[in-house]
Coordinates of N, CA and C in Angstrom, one line a residue:
Chain A
D277 N 94.6 101.6 98.8 CA 93.9 101.3 97.6 C 93.2 99.9 97.7
Q278 N 91.9 100.0 97.9 CA 91.2 98.8 98.2 C 90.7 98.2 96.8
Q279 N 91.3 97.1 96.4 CA 91.0 96.6 95.1 C 89.7 95.7 95.2
V280 N 89.3 95.2 96.3 CA 88.1 94.4 96.5 C 87.3 95.1 97.6
K281 N 86.1 95.5 97.3 CA 85.3 96.3 98.3 C 84.0 95.6 98.6
Q282 N 83.7 95.6 99.9 CA 82.4 95.1 100.3 C 81.8 96.3 101.1
N283 N 80.9 97.0 100.4 CA 80.5 98.3 100.9 C 79.4 98.2 102.0
S284 N 78.9 97.1 102.2 CA 77.9 96.9 103.3 C 78.6 96.1 104.5
P285 N 78.8 96.8 105.6 CA 79.4 96.1 106.7 C 78.5 95.1 107.4
S286 N 77.2 95.3 107.2 CA 76.3 94.4 107.9 C 75.0 94.2 107.1
L287 N 74.3 93.1 107.3 CA 73.1 92.8 106.6 C 72.2 92.0 107.6
S288 N 71.0 92.3 107.7 CA 70.1 91.5 108.5 C 68.9 91.0 107.7
V289 N 68.7 89.7 107.8 CA 67.7 89.1 106.9 C 66.8 88.1 107.7
Q290 N 65.6 88.0 107.4 CA 64.7 87.1 108.1 C 64.9 85.7 107.6
E291 N 64.8 84.7 108.5 CA 65.0 83.3 108.1 C 64.0 83.0 107.0
G292 N 64.5 82.2 106.0 CA 63.7 81.8 104.9 C 63.7 82.7 103.7
R293 N 64.2 83.9 103.9 CA 64.3 84.9 102.8 C 65.6 84.8 102.1
I294 N 65.8 85.6 101.1 CA 67.0 85.6 100.3 C 68.0 86.6 101.0
S295 N 69.3 86.1 101.1 CA 70.4 87.1 101.5 C 71.2 87.3 100.2
I296 N 71.5 88.6 100.0 CA 72.3 89.0 98.9 C 73.5 89.8 99.4
L297 N 74.7 89.3 99.2 CA 75.9 90.0 99.6 C 76.6 90.4 98.4
N298 N 77.1 91.6 98.4 CA 77.7 92.2 97.2 C 79.2 92.5 97.4
C299 N 79.9 92.5 96.3 CA 81.3 92.8 96.3 C 81.7 93.4 95.0
D300 N 82.5 94.5 95.0 CA 83.0 95.2 93.8 C 84.5 95.1 93.8
Y301 N 85.0 95.1 92.6 CA 86.5 95.0 92.4 C 86.9 96.0 91.4
T302 N 88.2 96.4 91.4 CA 88.7 97.5 90.5 C 89.7 96.9 89.5
N303 N 90.3 95.8 89.8 CA 91.3 95.3 88.9 C 90.8 94.3 87.9
S304 N 90.8 94.7 86.6 CA 90.2 93.9 85.6 C 91.0 92.7 85.3
M305 N 92.2 92.5 85.9 CA 93.0 91.3 85.7 C 92.6 90.2 86.6
F306 N 91.7 90.5 87.6 CA 91.2 89.4 88.5 C 90.4 88.4 87.6
D307 N 90.7 87.1 87.8 CA 90.0 86.1 87.0 C 89.4 84.9 87.8
Y308 N 89.6 85.0 89.2 CA 89.1 83.9 90.0 C 88.6 84.6 91.3
F309 N 87.3 84.3 91.7 CA 86.7 84.9 92.8 C 86.1 83.9 93.7
L310 N 86.2 84.2 95.0 CA 85.8 83.3 96.0 C 85.0 84.0 97.1
W311 N 84.2 83.2 97.8 CA 83.5 83.7 99.0 C 83.9 82.7 100.1
Y312 N 84.2 83.4 101.3 CA 84.5 82.6 102.5 C 83.5 83.1 103.6
K313 N 83.2 82.1 104.5 CA 82.4 82.4 105.6 C 83.2 82.3 106.9
K314 N 83.0 83.2 107.8 CA 83.8 83.1 109.0 C 82.9 83.3 110.3
Y315 N 83.0 82.3 111.1 CA 82.3 82.4 112.5 C 83.4 82.9 113.4
P316 N 82.9 83.6 114.5 CA 83.8 84.1 115.5 C 84.7 83.0 116.1
A317 N 86.0 83.3 116.3 CA 87.0 82.4 116.9 C 87.3 81.2 116.0
E318 N 86.9 81.3 114.7 CA 87.3 80.2 113.8 C 87.9 80.9 112.6
G319 N 88.6 80.0 111.8 CA 89.2 80.5 110.5 C 88.1 80.6 109.5
P320 N 88.4 81.4 108.4 CA 87.4 81.4 107.3 C 87.3 80.0 106.6
T321 N 86.1 79.8 106.2 CA 85.8 78.5 105.5 C 85.4 78.8 104.1
F322 N 86.0 78.1 103.1 CA 85.7 78.3 101.7 C 84.2 77.9 101.5
L323 N 83.5 78.8 100.7 CA 82.1 78.6 100.5 C 81.9 78.2 99.0
I324 N 82.3 79.1 98.1 CA 82.0 78.9 96.7 C 82.9 79.8 95.9
S325 N 83.2 79.4 94.7 CA 84.1 80.2 93.8 C 83.5 80.3 92.4
I326 N 84.1 81.2 91.6 CA 83.7 81.3 90.2 C 84.9 81.8 89.5
S327 N 85.1 81.3 88.3 CA 86.2 81.8 87.4 C 85.6 82.8 86.4
S328 N 86.4 83.6 85.8 CA 85.9 84.7 85.0 C 85.3 84.2 83.7
I329 N 85.4 82.9 83.4 CA 84.8 82.4 82.1 C 83.3 82.1 82.4
K330 N 82.9 82.2 83.6 CA 81.5 81.9 83.9 C 80.8 83.2 84.4
D331 N 79.5 83.2 84.4 CA 78.8 84.3 85.1 C 77.9 83.9 86.3
K332 N 77.9 82.6 86.5 CA 77.1 82.0 87.6 C 77.6 80.7 88.0
N333 N 77.6 80.5 89.3 CA 78.0 79.1 89.8 C 77.1 78.9 91.0
E334 N 76.6 77.7 91.1 CA 75.6 77.3 92.1 C 76.0 76.1 92.9
D335 N 75.8 76.2 94.2 CA 76.1 75.0 95.0 C 75.0 75.0 96.2
G336 N 74.0 74.2 96.0 CA 72.9 74.1 97.0 C 72.2 75.4 97.1
R337 N 72.2 75.9 98.4 CA 71.5 77.2 98.6 C 72.3 78.4 98.2
F338 N 73.6 78.2 97.8 CA 74.5 79.3 97.5 C 74.7 79.4 96.0
T339 N 74.6 80.7 95.5 CA 74.8 81.0 94.1 C 75.7 82.2 94.1
V340 N 76.7 82.2 93.3 CA 77.5 83.4 93.1 C 77.3 83.8 91.6
F341 N 77.1 85.1 91.5 CA 76.9 85.8 90.2 C 78.1 86.7 89.9
L342 N 78.6 86.7 88.7 CA 79.7 87.6 88.3 C 79.3 88.4 87.1
N343 N 79.5 89.7 87.3 CA 79.2 90.7 86.2 C 80.5 91.4 85.9
K344 N 81.2 90.9 84.9 CA 82.6 91.4 84.6 C 82.5 92.8 84.1
S345 N 81.5 93.2 83.3 CA 81.5 94.5 82.8 C 81.3 95.5 83.9
A346 N 80.6 95.2 84.9 CA 80.4 96.0 86.1 C 81.4 95.8 87.2
K347 N 82.3 94.8 87.0 CA 83.3 94.4 88.1 C 82.6 94.2 89.4
H348 N 81.6 93.4 89.3 CA 80.7 93.2 90.5 C 80.4 91.7 90.6
L349 N 80.5 91.2 91.9 CA 80.0 89.8 92.1 C 79.1 89.9 93.3
S350 N 78.2 88.9 93.4 CA 77.2 88.8 94.5 C 77.1 87.3 94.9
L351 N 76.7 87.2 96.1 CA 76.4 85.9 96.7 C 75.0 85.9 97.2
H352 N 74.2 84.9 96.6 CA 72.8 84.7 97.0 C 72.7 83.5 97.9
I353 N 72.0 83.6 99.0 CA 71.7 82.5 99.9 C 70.2 82.4 100.0
V354 N 69.7 81.2 99.5 CA 68.3 81.0 99.5 C 68.0 79.6 99.8
P355 N 67.1 79.3 100.8 CA 66.6 80.2 101.8 C 67.7 80.5 102.9
S356 N 67.7 81.6 103.5 CA 68.6 81.9 104.6 C 68.2 81.2 105.8
Q357 N 69.2 80.7 106.6 CA 69.0 80.0 107.8 C 69.8 80.7 108.9
P358 N 69.3 80.5 110.2 CA 70.1 81.2 111.3 C 71.5 80.7 111.4
G359 N 71.9 79.5 110.9 CA 73.2 79.1 110.9 C 74.1 79.8 109.9
D360 N 73.5 80.5 109.0 CA 74.2 81.3 108.0 C 74.8 82.6 108.6
S361 N 74.4 82.9 109.8 CA 74.8 84.1 110.5 C 76.4 84.0 110.7
A362 N 77.1 84.9 110.1 CA 78.6 84.9 110.1 C 79.1 86.1 109.3
V363 N 80.4 86.3 109.3 CA 81.0 87.3 108.4 C 81.4 86.6 107.1
Y364 N 81.0 87.3 106.0 CA 81.3 86.8 104.7 C 82.3 87.7 104.0
F365 N 83.4 87.0 103.5 CA 84.4 87.8 102.8 C 84.4 87.3 101.3
C366 N 84.5 88.3 100.5 CA 84.8 88.0 99.1 C 86.3 88.2 98.9
A367 N 86.8 87.4 97.9 CA 88.3 87.5 97.6 C 88.4 87.3 96.1
A368 N 89.6 87.8 95.6 CA 89.8 87.7 94.2 C 91.3 87.5 93.9
S369 N 91.6 86.8 92.8 CA 93.0 86.6 92.5 C 93.2 86.7 91.0
I370 N 94.5 86.8 90.6 CA 94.9 86.8 89.2 C 95.6 85.4 89.0
Y371 N 95.3 84.8 87.9 CA 95.8 83.5 87.5 C 97.3 83.5 87.7
N372 N 97.7 82.4 88.5 CA 99.1 82.1 88.7 C 99.9 83.1 89.6
T373 N 99.1 83.9 90.3 CA 99.8 84.8 91.3 C 99.8 84.3 92.7
D374 N 99.0 83.3 92.9 CA 98.9 82.6 94.2 C 98.3 83.4 95.4
K375 N 98.1 84.7 95.2 CA 97.7 85.6 96.2 C 96.2 85.9 96.1
L376 N 95.5 86.0 97.2 CA 94.1 86.4 97.3 C 94.1 87.8 97.8
I377 N 93.2 88.6 97.3 CA 92.9 90.0 97.8 C 91.5 89.9 98.4
F378 N 91.4 90.2 99.7 CA 90.1 90.1 100.4 C 89.4 91.4 100.5
G379 N 88.1 91.4 100.5 CA 87.3 92.5 100.9 C 87.3 92.6 102.5
T380 N 86.6 93.6 103.0 CA 86.6 93.9 104.4 C 85.5 93.1 105.1
G381 N 84.7 92.4 104.4 CA 83.7 91.5 105.0 C 82.3 92.2 105.2
T382 N 81.3 91.3 105.2 CA 79.9 91.7 105.5 C 79.4 90.8 106.6
R383 N 78.9 91.4 107.7 CA 78.3 90.5 108.8 C 76.9 90.3 108.5
L384 N 76.5 89.0 108.2 CA 75.1 88.6 108.0 C 74.5 88.1 109.3
Q385 N 73.4 88.6 109.6 CA 72.6 88.1 110.7 C 71.2 87.6 110.1
V386 N 70.9 86.4 110.4 CA 69.7 85.8 110.0 C 68.8 85.6 111.2
F387 N 67.7 86.3 111.3 CA 66.9 86.2 112.5 C 65.6 85.4 112.2
P388 N 65.1 84.7 113.3 CA 63.9 83.8 113.1 C 62.6 84.6 112.7
Chain B
D59 N 90.1 65.7 104.1 CA 89.9 67.1 104.3 C 91.3 67.8 104.7
V60 N 91.4 69.0 104.2 CA 92.6 69.7 104.4 C 92.6 70.1 105.9
K61 N 93.8 69.9 106.6 CA 93.9 70.4 108.0 C 95.0 71.3 108.1
V62 N 94.7 72.6 108.5 CA 95.7 73.6 108.8 C 95.6 73.8 110.3
T63 N 96.7 73.6 111.0 CA 96.7 73.7 112.5 C 97.6 74.8 112.9
Q64 N 97.1 75.7 113.7 CA 97.9 76.7 114.3 C 98.1 76.4 115.8
S65 N 99.3 76.6 116.2 CA 99.8 76.0 117.5 C 99.0 76.5 118.7
S66 N 98.6 77.8 118.6 CA 98.0 78.4 119.8 C 96.7 79.1 119.3
R67 N 95.6 79.0 120.1 CA 94.4 79.7 119.8 C 94.5 81.1 120.4
Y68 N 95.1 81.2 121.6 CA 95.2 82.5 122.3 C 96.6 82.6 122.8
L69 N 97.1 83.9 122.7 CA 98.5 84.1 123.2 C 98.6 85.5 123.7
V70 N 99.2 85.7 124.9 CA 99.4 87.0 125.4 C 100.9 87.2 125.6
K71 N 101.5 88.2 125.1 CA 102.9 88.5 125.1 C 103.1 90.0 125.5
R72 N 104.3 90.3 125.9 CA 104.7 91.7 126.3 C 105.4 92.4 125.2
T73 N 105.3 93.7 125.2 CA 106.0 94.6 124.3 C 107.5 94.3 124.3
G74 N 108.0 94.1 123.1 CA 109.5 93.9 123.0 C 109.9 92.4 122.9
E75 N 108.9 91.5 123.2 CA 109.2 90.1 123.2 C 109.3 89.6 121.7
K76 N 110.1 88.6 121.5 CA 110.1 87.9 120.2 C 109.0 86.8 120.3
V77 N 108.1 86.8 119.3 CA 107.0 86.0 119.3 C 107.0 85.0 118.1
F78 N 106.7 83.8 118.3 CA 106.7 82.8 117.2 C 105.2 82.2 117.1
L79 N 104.7 82.3 115.9 CA 103.4 81.7 115.6 C 103.7 80.5 114.6
E80 N 103.2 79.4 115.0 CA 103.5 78.2 114.2 C 102.2 77.7 113.4
C81 N 102.4 77.2 112.3 CA 101.4 76.7 111.4 C 101.8 75.4 110.7
V82 N 101.0 74.4 110.7 CA 101.3 73.1 110.1 C 100.1 72.7 109.2
Q83 N 100.4 72.3 108.0 CA 99.3 71.7 107.1 C 99.7 70.3 106.7
D84 N 98.6 69.5 106.5 CA 98.8 68.1 106.2 C 98.5 67.7 104.8
M85 N 98.4 68.6 103.9 CA 98.0 68.3 102.5 C 99.1 68.4 101.5
D86 N 100.3 68.6 102.0 CA 101.4 68.7 101.0 C 101.3 69.9 100.1
H87 N 100.7 70.9 100.5 CA 100.5 72.1 99.7 C 101.8 72.9 99.5
E88 N 102.0 73.4 98.3 CA 103.2 74.2 98.0 C 103.1 75.6 98.7
N89 N 101.9 76.2 98.7 CA 101.7 77.6 99.1 C 101.3 77.6 100.6
M90 N 101.9 78.5 101.3 CA 101.4 78.8 102.7 C 101.4 80.3 102.9
F91 N 100.5 80.8 103.7 CA 100.2 82.2 103.9 C 100.0 82.6 105.3
W92 N 100.4 83.8 105.7 CA 100.1 84.4 106.9 C 99.3 85.7 106.7
Y93 N 98.1 85.8 107.4 CA 97.3 87.0 107.3 C 97.1 87.5 108.7
R94 N 96.7 88.8 108.8 CA 96.1 89.2 110.0 C 94.7 89.8 109.7
Q95 N 93.8 89.6 110.7 CA 92.5 90.1 110.5 C 92.2 91.2 111.6
D96 N 91.8 92.3 111.1 CA 91.4 93.4 112.1 C 90.0 93.9 111.7
P97 N 89.3 94.4 112.7 CA 87.9 94.9 112.4 C 87.9 96.0 111.3
G98 N 87.1 95.9 110.3 CA 86.9 96.9 109.3 C 88.0 96.9 108.3
L99 N 89.0 96.0 108.4 CA 90.1 95.9 107.5 C 90.2 94.6 106.7
G100 N 89.4 93.6 107.1 CA 89.4 92.4 106.4 C 90.7 91.6 106.7
L101 N 91.1 90.7 105.8 CA 92.3 89.9 105.9 C 93.4 90.6 105.1
R102 N 94.5 90.8 105.7 CA 95.6 91.4 105.0 C 96.8 90.5 105.0
L103 N 97.4 90.3 103.9 CA 98.5 89.4 103.7 C 99.8 89.9 104.3
I104 N 100.4 89.1 105.2 CA 101.7 89.6 105.8 C 102.9 89.0 104.9
Y105 N 102.9 87.7 104.8 CA 103.9 87.0 104.0 C 103.3 85.8 103.4
F106 N 103.9 85.3 102.4 CA 103.6 84.0 101.9 C 104.8 83.2 101.4
S107 N 104.6 81.9 101.2 CA 105.7 81.1 100.8 C 105.2 80.1 99.7
Y108 N 105.9 80.0 98.6 CA 105.4 79.0 97.6 C 106.3 77.8 97.5
D109 N 107.3 77.7 98.4 CA 108.1 76.5 98.4 C 109.0 76.6 99.7
V110 N 109.6 75.5 100.0 CA 110.5 75.5 101.2 C 111.6 76.5 101.0
K111 N 111.9 77.3 102.0 CA 112.9 78.3 102.1 C 112.6 79.5 101.2
M112 N 111.5 79.5 100.5 CA 111.1 80.6 99.7 C 110.0 81.4 100.4
K113 N 110.1 82.8 100.3 CA 109.2 83.6 100.9 C 109.0 84.9 100.1
E114 N 107.8 85.5 100.2 CA 107.6 86.8 99.5 C 106.8 87.7 100.5
K115 N 107.1 88.9 100.4 CA 106.4 89.9 101.2 C 104.9 90.0 100.7
G116 N 104.0 90.2 101.7 CA 102.7 90.5 101.3 C 102.5 92.0 101.4
D117 N 101.3 92.4 101.8 CA 101.0 93.9 101.8 C 101.5 94.6 103.1
I118 N 101.6 93.9 104.2 CA 102.0 94.5 105.5 C 103.1 93.7 106.2
P119 N 104.3 93.6 105.6 CA 105.4 92.8 106.2 C 106.2 93.4 107.3
E120 N 106.0 94.7 107.5 CA 106.9 95.4 108.4 C 106.7 94.9 109.8
G121 N 107.8 94.6 110.5 CA 107.7 94.1 111.9 C 107.6 92.6 112.0
Y122 N 107.5 91.9 110.8 CA 107.4 90.5 110.8 C 108.5 89.8 110.0
S123 N 108.7 88.6 110.3 CA 109.5 87.7 109.4 C 108.9 86.3 109.4
V124 N 109.4 85.5 108.5 CA 108.8 84.1 108.4 C 109.9 83.1 108.2
S125 N 109.6 81.9 108.4 CA 110.5 80.8 108.2 C 109.8 79.6 107.7
R126 N 110.3 79.0 106.6 CA 109.7 77.7 106.1 C 110.9 76.7 105.8
E127 N 111.2 76.0 106.8 CA 112.3 75.0 106.7 C 111.8 73.6 106.2
K128 N 110.5 73.4 106.4 CA 109.9 72.1 105.9 C 108.6 72.5 105.2
K129 N 108.2 71.7 104.2 CA 107.1 72.0 103.4 C 105.8 72.2 104.2
E130 N 105.6 71.4 105.2 CA 104.4 71.4 106.0 C 104.3 72.5 107.0
R131 N 105.4 73.2 107.3 CA 105.4 74.1 108.5 C 105.8 75.5 108.0
F132 N 105.0 76.5 108.5 CA 105.3 77.9 108.1 C 105.2 78.7 109.4
S133 N 106.3 79.4 109.8 CA 106.3 80.1 111.1 C 106.3 81.6 110.8
L134 N 105.5 82.3 111.6 CA 105.5 83.8 111.6 C 106.2 84.3 112.8
I135 N 107.1 85.2 112.7 CA 107.9 85.7 113.8 C 107.7 87.2 113.9
L136 N 107.4 87.7 115.1 CA 107.3 89.1 115.5 C 108.6 89.4 116.2
E137 N 109.5 90.1 115.5 CA 110.9 90.3 116.0 C 110.9 91.0 117.3
S138 N 110.1 92.0 117.5 CA 110.0 92.8 118.7 C 108.6 93.3 118.8
A139 N 107.7 92.5 119.5 CA 106.3 92.7 119.5 C 105.9 94.1 120.0
S140 N 104.9 94.7 119.3 CA 104.4 96.0 119.7 C 102.9 95.9 119.8
T141 N 102.3 96.9 120.6 CA 100.9 96.8 120.8 C 100.1 96.8 119.5
N142 N 100.6 97.5 118.5 CA 99.8 97.5 117.3 C 99.8 96.2 116.5
Q143 N 100.5 95.2 117.0 CA 100.4 93.9 116.4 C 99.4 93.0 117.1
T144 N 98.7 93.6 118.1 CA 97.6 92.8 118.7 C 96.5 92.6 117.6
S145 N 96.2 91.3 117.3 CA 95.3 91.0 116.2 C 95.0 89.5 116.2
M146 N 94.1 89.2 115.2 CA 93.9 87.7 114.9 C 94.8 87.4 113.8
Y147 N 95.6 86.3 113.9 CA 96.5 85.9 112.9 C 96.0 84.6 112.3
L148 N 95.9 84.5 111.0 CA 95.4 83.4 110.3 C 96.4 82.8 109.3
C149 N 96.6 81.5 109.4 CA 97.5 80.8 108.5 C 96.6 80.1 107.4
A150 N 97.1 80.0 106.2 CA 96.4 79.3 105.2 C 97.4 78.5 104.3
S151 N 96.8 77.5 103.6 CA 97.7 76.8 102.6 C 96.8 76.5 101.3
S152 N 97.5 76.3 100.2 CA 96.8 76.0 99.0 C 97.8 75.3 98.0
P153 N 97.2 74.6 97.1 CA 98.1 74.1 95.9 C 98.4 75.3 95.1
P154 N 99.2 75.1 94.0 CA 99.5 76.3 93.1 C 98.3 76.8 92.5
T155 N 98.3 78.1 92.2 CA 97.0 78.7 91.7 C 96.6 78.2 90.3
D156 N 97.5 77.7 89.6 CA 97.1 77.2 88.2 C 96.1 76.1 88.3
T157 N 95.8 75.6 89.5 CA 94.8 74.6 89.6 C 93.5 75.2 90.1
Y158 N 93.4 76.5 90.3 CA 92.2 77.2 90.8 C 91.6 76.5 92.0
Q159 N 92.4 76.3 93.0 CA 92.0 75.7 94.3 C 92.0 76.8 95.3
P160 N 91.0 76.8 96.2 CA 90.9 77.8 97.3 C 92.0 77.6 98.3
Q161 N 92.3 78.7 99.1 CA 93.1 78.5 100.3 C 92.3 78.0 101.4
H162 N 93.0 77.2 102.2 CA 92.3 76.6 103.4 C 93.0 77.2 104.7
F163 N 92.1 77.6 105.6 CA 92.6 78.3 106.8 C 92.6 77.5 108.0
G164 N 93.5 77.9 108.9 CA 93.5 77.4 110.3 C 92.5 78.2 111.1
D165 N 92.3 77.9 112.4 CA 91.4 78.5 113.2 C 91.8 79.8 113.8
G166 N 93.1 80.2 113.5 CA 93.6 81.5 114.0 C 94.2 81.5 115.3
T167 N 95.1 82.5 115.5 CA 95.7 82.7 116.9 C 95.3 84.2 117.2
R168 N 94.6 84.3 118.3 CA 94.4 85.7 118.8 C 95.5 86.1 119.7
L169 N 96.3 87.1 119.2 CA 97.5 87.5 119.9 C 97.2 88.9 120.5
S170 N 97.5 89.0 121.8 CA 97.4 90.2 122.5 C 98.8 90.6 123.0
I171 N 99.2 91.8 122.7 CA 100.5 92.4 123.1 C 100.3 93.4 124.2
L172 N 100.8 93.2 125.3 CA 100.5 94.1 126.4 C 101.7 95.1 126.7

């Protein structure tokens, strides 16, 4: 039972364009959502998060959007750069449970 | 900066061996976690600990145990290694969730069981 789903295993985007990575969840109790980036042979690095009281959070080139009614969140990267090429995981948690539920990841490739 | 250090980047063991994976964090975090990452399956939680000597099973605890004798150190133990435990193992730490802080990960241990 996959509570957090990333239905696109891979995405290819040209440098300078927008990258949009999507994530769907099934558990309406989730109230904190995160995006991690992972390069090969390294651990995941925290990128950006959003709590359920917001519908948007922005940090430089990265913006996360949350649509609670659709149980959907997305990560926008503008403009995309070759260094953004990595696997991106979305994750969700329920307040005070300490556990994160991860999606299966989307491999982003940004080409020149 | 939070530093989570895993003792080995690569490890090769034989079937039936007892394997220890060590993780140390330097931020005095209460929570520590062990995950494994497999292609197409994302990160799956094996065990976590929210205090010294406390542990809880994650989603896939079978074949594993853990030890947390000191706050900064969390060990994952493969009691009798099997080939299906070949994977990337990731350790993470975080403050309590009521602070809405992310988990911070080590660089992982790629374990091969032959």
